[in-house]
Coordinates of C-alpha atoms in Angstrom, one line a residue:
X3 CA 0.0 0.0 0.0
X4 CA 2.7 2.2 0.9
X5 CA 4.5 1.5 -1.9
X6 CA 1.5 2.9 -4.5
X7 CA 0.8 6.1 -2.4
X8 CA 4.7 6.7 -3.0
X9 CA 4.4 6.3 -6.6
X10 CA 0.8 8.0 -6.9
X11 CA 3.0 10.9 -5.2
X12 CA 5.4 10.7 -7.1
X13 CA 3.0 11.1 -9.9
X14 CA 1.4 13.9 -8.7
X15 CA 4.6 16.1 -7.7
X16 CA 5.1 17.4 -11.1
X17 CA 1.7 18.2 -11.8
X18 CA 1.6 20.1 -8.1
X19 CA 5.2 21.9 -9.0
X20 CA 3.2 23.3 -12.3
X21 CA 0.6 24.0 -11.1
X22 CA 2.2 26.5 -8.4
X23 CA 4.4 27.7 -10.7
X24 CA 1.6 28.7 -12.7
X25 CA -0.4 30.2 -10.1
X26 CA 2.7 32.3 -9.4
X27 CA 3.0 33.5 -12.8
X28 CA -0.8 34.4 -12.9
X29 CA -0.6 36.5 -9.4
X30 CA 2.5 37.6 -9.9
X31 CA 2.7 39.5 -13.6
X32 CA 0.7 42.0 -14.6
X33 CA -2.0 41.0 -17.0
X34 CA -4.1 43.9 -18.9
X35 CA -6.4 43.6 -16.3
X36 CA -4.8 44.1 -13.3
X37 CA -2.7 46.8 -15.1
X38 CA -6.3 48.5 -16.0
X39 CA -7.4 48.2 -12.3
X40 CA -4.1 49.4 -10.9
X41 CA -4.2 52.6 -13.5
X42 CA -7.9 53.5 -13.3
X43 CA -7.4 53.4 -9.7
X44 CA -4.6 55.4 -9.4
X45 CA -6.5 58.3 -11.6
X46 CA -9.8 58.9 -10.1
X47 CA -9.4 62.2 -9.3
X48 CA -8.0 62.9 -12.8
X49 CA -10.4 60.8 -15.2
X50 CA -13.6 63.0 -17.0
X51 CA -14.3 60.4 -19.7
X52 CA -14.6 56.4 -19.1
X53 CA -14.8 54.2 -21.9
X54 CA -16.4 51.3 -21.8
X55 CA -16.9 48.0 -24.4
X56 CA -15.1 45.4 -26.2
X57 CA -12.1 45.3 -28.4
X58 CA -13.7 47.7 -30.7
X59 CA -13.2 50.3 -28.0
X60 CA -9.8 48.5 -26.9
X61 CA -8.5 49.2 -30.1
X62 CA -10.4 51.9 -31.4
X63 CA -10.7 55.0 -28.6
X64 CA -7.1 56.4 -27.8
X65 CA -7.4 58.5 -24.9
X66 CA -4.0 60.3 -26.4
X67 CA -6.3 62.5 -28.5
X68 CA -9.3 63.4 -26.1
X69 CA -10.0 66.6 -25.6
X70 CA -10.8 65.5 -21.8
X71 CA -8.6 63.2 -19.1
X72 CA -10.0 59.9 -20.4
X73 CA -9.5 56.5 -19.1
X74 CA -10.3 53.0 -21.6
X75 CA -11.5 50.6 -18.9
X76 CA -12.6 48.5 -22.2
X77 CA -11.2 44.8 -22.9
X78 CA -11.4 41.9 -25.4
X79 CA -14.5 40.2 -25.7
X80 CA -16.1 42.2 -22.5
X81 CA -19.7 42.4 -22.5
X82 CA -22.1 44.4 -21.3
X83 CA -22.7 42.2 -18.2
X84 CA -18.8 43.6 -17.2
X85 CA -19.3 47.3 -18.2
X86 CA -22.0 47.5 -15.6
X87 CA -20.1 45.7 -13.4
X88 CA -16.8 48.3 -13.6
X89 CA -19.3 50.7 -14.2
X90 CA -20.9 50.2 -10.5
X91 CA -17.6 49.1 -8.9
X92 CA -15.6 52.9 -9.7
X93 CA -18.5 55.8 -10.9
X94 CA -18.3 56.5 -7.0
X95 CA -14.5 57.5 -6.6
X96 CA -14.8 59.4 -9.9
X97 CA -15.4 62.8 -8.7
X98 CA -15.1 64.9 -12.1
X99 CA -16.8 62.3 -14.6
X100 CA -18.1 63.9 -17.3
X101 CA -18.7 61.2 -20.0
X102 CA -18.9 57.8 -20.0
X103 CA -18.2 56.4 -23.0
X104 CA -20.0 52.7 -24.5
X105 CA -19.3 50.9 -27.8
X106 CA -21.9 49.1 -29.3
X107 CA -21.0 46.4 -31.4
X108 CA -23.3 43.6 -33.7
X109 CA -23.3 41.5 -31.3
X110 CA -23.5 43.6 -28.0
X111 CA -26.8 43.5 -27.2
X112 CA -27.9 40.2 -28.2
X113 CA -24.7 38.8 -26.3
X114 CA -25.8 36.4 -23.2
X115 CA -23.7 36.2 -19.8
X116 CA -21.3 33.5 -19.1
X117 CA -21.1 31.9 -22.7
X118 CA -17.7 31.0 -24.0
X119 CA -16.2 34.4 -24.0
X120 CA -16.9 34.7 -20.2
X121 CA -15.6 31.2 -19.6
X122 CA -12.2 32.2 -18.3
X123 CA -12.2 35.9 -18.1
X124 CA -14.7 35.8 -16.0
X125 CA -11.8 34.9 -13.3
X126 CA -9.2 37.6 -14.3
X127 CA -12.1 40.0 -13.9
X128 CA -13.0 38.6 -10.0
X129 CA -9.1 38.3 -9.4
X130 CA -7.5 40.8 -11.1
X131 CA -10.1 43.6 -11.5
X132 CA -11.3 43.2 -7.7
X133 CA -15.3 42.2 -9.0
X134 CA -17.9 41.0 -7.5
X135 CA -18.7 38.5 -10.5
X136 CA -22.2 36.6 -9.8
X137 CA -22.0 33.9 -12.4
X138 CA -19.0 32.7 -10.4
X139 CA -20.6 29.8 -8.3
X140 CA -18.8 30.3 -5.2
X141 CA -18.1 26.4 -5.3
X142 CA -15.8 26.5 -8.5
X143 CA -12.8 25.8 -7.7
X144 CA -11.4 28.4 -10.6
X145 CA -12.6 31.3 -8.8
X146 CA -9.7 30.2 -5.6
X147 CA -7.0 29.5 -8.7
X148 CA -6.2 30.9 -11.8
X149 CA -3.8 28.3 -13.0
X150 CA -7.3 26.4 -13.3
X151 CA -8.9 29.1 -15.5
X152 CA -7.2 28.3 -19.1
X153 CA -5.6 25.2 -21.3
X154 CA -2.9 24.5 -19.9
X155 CA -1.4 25.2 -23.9
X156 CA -2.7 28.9 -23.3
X157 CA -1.2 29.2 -19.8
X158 CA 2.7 28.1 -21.6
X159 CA 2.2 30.1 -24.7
X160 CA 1.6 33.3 -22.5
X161 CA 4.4 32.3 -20.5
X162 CA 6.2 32.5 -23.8
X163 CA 5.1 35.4 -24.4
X164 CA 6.1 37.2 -20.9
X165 CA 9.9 35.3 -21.3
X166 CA 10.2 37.1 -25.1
X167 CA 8.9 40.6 -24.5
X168 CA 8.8 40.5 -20.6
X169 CA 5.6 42.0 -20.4
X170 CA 2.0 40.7 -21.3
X171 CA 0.2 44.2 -20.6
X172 CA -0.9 45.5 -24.3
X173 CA -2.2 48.9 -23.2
X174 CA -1.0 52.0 -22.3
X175 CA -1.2 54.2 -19.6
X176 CA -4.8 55.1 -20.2
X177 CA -5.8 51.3 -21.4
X178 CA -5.6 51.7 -25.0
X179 CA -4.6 48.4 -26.6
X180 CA -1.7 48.8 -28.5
X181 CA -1.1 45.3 -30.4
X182 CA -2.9 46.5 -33.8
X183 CA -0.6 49.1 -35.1
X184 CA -1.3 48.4 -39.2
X185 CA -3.0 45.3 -40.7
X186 CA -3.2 41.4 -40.2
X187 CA -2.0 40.5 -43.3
X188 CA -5.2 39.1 -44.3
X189 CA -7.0 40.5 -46.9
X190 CA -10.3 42.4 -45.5
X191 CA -12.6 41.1 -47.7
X192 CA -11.2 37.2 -47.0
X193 CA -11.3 38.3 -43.3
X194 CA -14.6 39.9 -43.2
X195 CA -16.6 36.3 -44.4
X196 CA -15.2 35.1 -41.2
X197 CA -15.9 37.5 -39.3
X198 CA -19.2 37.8 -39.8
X199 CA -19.6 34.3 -39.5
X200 CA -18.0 34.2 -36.3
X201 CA -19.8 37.1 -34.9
X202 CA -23.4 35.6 -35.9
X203 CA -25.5 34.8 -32.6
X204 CA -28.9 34.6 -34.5
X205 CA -30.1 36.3 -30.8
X206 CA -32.5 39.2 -31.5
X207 CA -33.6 39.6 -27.9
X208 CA -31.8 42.7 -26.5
X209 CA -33.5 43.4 -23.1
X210 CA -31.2 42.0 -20.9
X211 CA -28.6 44.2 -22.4
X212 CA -30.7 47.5 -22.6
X213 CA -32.0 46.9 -19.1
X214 CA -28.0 47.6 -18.2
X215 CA -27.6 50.4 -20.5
X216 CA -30.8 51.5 -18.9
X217 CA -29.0 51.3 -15.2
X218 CA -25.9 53.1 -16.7
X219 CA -27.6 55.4 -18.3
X220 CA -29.7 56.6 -15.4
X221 CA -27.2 57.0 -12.9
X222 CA -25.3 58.7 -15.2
X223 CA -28.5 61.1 -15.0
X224 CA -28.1 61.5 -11.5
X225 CA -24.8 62.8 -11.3
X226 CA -25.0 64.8 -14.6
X227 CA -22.9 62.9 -16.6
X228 CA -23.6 62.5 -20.3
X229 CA -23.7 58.8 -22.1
X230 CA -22.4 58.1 -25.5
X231 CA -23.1 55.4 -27.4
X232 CA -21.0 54.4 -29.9
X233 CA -21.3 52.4 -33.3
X234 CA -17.7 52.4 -34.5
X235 CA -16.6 52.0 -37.8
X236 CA -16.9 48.5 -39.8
X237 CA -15.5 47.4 -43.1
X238 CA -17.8 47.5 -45.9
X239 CA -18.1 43.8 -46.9
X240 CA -17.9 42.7 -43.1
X241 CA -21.1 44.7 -43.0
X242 CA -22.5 43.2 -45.7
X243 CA -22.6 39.8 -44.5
X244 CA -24.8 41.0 -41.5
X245 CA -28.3 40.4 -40.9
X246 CA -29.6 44.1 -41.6
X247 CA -32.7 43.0 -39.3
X248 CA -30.5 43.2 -36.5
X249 CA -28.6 46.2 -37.8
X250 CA -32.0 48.2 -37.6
X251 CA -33.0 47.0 -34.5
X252 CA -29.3 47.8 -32.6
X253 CA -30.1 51.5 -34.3
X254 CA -33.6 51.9 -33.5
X255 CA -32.6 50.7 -29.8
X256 CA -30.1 53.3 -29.4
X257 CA -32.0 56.0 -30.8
X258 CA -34.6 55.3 -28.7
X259 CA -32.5 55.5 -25.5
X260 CA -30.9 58.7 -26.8
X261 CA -34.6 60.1 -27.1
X262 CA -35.7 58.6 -24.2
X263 CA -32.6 60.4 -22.1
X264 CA -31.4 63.8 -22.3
X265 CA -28.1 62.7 -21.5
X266 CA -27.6 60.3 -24.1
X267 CA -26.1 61.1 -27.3
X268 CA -25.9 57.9 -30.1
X269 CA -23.0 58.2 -32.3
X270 CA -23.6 56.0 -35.3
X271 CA -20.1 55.8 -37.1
X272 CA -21.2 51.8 -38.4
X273 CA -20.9 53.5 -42.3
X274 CA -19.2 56.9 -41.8
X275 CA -18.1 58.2 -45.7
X276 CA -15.0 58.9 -43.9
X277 CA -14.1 55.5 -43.2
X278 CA -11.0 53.8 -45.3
X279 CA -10.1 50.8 -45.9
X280 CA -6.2 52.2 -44.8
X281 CA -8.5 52.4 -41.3
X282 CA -8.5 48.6 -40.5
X283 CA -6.5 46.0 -38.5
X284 CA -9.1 43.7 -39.7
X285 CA -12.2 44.1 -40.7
X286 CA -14.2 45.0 -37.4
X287 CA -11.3 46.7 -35.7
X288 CA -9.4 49.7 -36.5
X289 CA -5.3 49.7 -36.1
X290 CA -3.5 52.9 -34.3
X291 CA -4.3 55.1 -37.6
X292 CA -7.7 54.3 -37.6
X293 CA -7.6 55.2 -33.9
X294 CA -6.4 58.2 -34.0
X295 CA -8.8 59.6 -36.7
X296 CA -12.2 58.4 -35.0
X297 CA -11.0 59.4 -31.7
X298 CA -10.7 63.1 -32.9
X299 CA -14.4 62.5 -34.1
X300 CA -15.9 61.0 -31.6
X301 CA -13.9 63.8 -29.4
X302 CA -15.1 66.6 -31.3
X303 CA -18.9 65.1 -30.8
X304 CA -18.3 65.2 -27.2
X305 CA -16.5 68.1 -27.5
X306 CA -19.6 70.4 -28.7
X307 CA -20.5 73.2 -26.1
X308 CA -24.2 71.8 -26.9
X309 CA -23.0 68.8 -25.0
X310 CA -21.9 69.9 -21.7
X311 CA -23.6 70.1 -18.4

């Protein structure tokens, strides 16, 4: 008997000795979200404008040319259900909030909680972002390890990563994600039939979704901060391949909060004639030039003396 528990140790001892190791790595190096929470934290006092949304706003809101001191909470694949959830967790400690800015993708809305996007951010977001995260059940044993959160492939390739550039933080200062500086390589019209397909919930039930705008939007009311909602800009083709049903109805839904609330301003940019293709990582996500031109836009929007107080 002795002699099996020996080897079924022995067994085990590697798997404990990565397992630590990884749990290290994960606690130890900043991540983009911890780097997020350390830096939003450090600048209440400072931030007027908070973005909010997925990689859209990630990639395509550089706080560099606001007009305001602006701060890009926003992350890969983050939802709705999260922007509330930062929302709630700092408008309190942001004494000179102005404008809170929200992207609204094709998919936003319609997009559920704790499907496989959520599956392990949902973790980095409770660990690393200090959240309260309700679809964590507080008997999964992920939300006491984050070595347990991704494929163990994942975990060593982002090792990798931190060992070649010693660093896996891919924002700035002020949360901008800086990985997309020019193009993929593949061609935008190849890219967008993937895309699309990708991207395609077939959900047209949005009141889940609105009901958090909703709560956004009206505390945002309360302490006299405008909301803007922002469509950014798409590639042609990508949008072709869209269900323009859904298109209407993310449009009408927006317009109707922004004439529902005075402090709500929709800023559709989806097919702006200013858009190139020069514009485009990919085809839903602008690179650093693209950036930089629809965040002097958008700024100037928020910028007009009509939109203050």
């Amino acid at each position: 008997m002795m002699v099996f528990i020996k080897k079924i140790f022995l067994f085990l001892l590697p798997l404990l000795f990565i397992w630590v190791a990884l749990e290290c790595f994960y606690r130890t190096v900043e991540s983009n979200y911890s780097y997020k929470h350390k830096m939003i934290s450090n600048s209440y006092n400072d931030i007027e404008t908070l973005v909010l949304g997925d990689s859209h706003a990630f990639f395509g809101i550089n706080p560099e040319f606001m007009d305001t001191k602006t701060f890009n909470v926003s992350n890969i694949s983050q939802s709705l259900y999260f922007d509330q959830l930062l929302f709630d967790k700092h408008v309190d400690s942001l004494p000179n909030l102005k404008n809170v800015v929200i992207t609204i993708g094709y998919y936003s809305l319609s997009q559920l909680e704790n499907t496989k996007e959520d599956r392990w951010r949902k973790y980095f977001y409770h660990h690393q972002m200090e959240l309260d995260v309700p679809i964590i059940n507080p008997l999964d044993v992920r939300k006491y390890s984050l070595a347990l959160t991704r494929r163990f492939d994942k975990s060593i390739t982002l090792l990798h990563d931190y060992m070649y550039k010693g660093t896996i933080v891919g924002c700035d200062n002020w949360g901008w994600g800086t990985y997309y500086k020019s193009t993929n390589n593949i061609p935008l019209v190849e890219g967008s039939r993937a895309t699309a397909k990708r991207h395609e919930d077939f959900l047209m039930d949005f009141d889940e979704n609105l009901v958090r705008l909703q709560s956004i939007i009206a505390y945002c009311k309360k302490i006299k901060c405008n909301v803007y909602l922002v469509d950014m800009p798409v590639y042609n083709e990508y949008l072709k391949l869209l269900n323009p049903s859904k298109l209407e109805k993310i449009t009408n839904s927006c317009k109707d909060l922004a004439s529902h609330y005075k402090n709500v301003t929709y800023i559709n940019l989806r097919e702006d004639i200013r858009i190139e293709d020069t514009d485009f990582y990919d085809p839903d996500h602008l690179n650093h030039k693209g950036a930089k031109k629809y965040t002097k836009i958008i700024n100037q929007i928020i910028s007009d003396p009509k939109n203050e107080g």
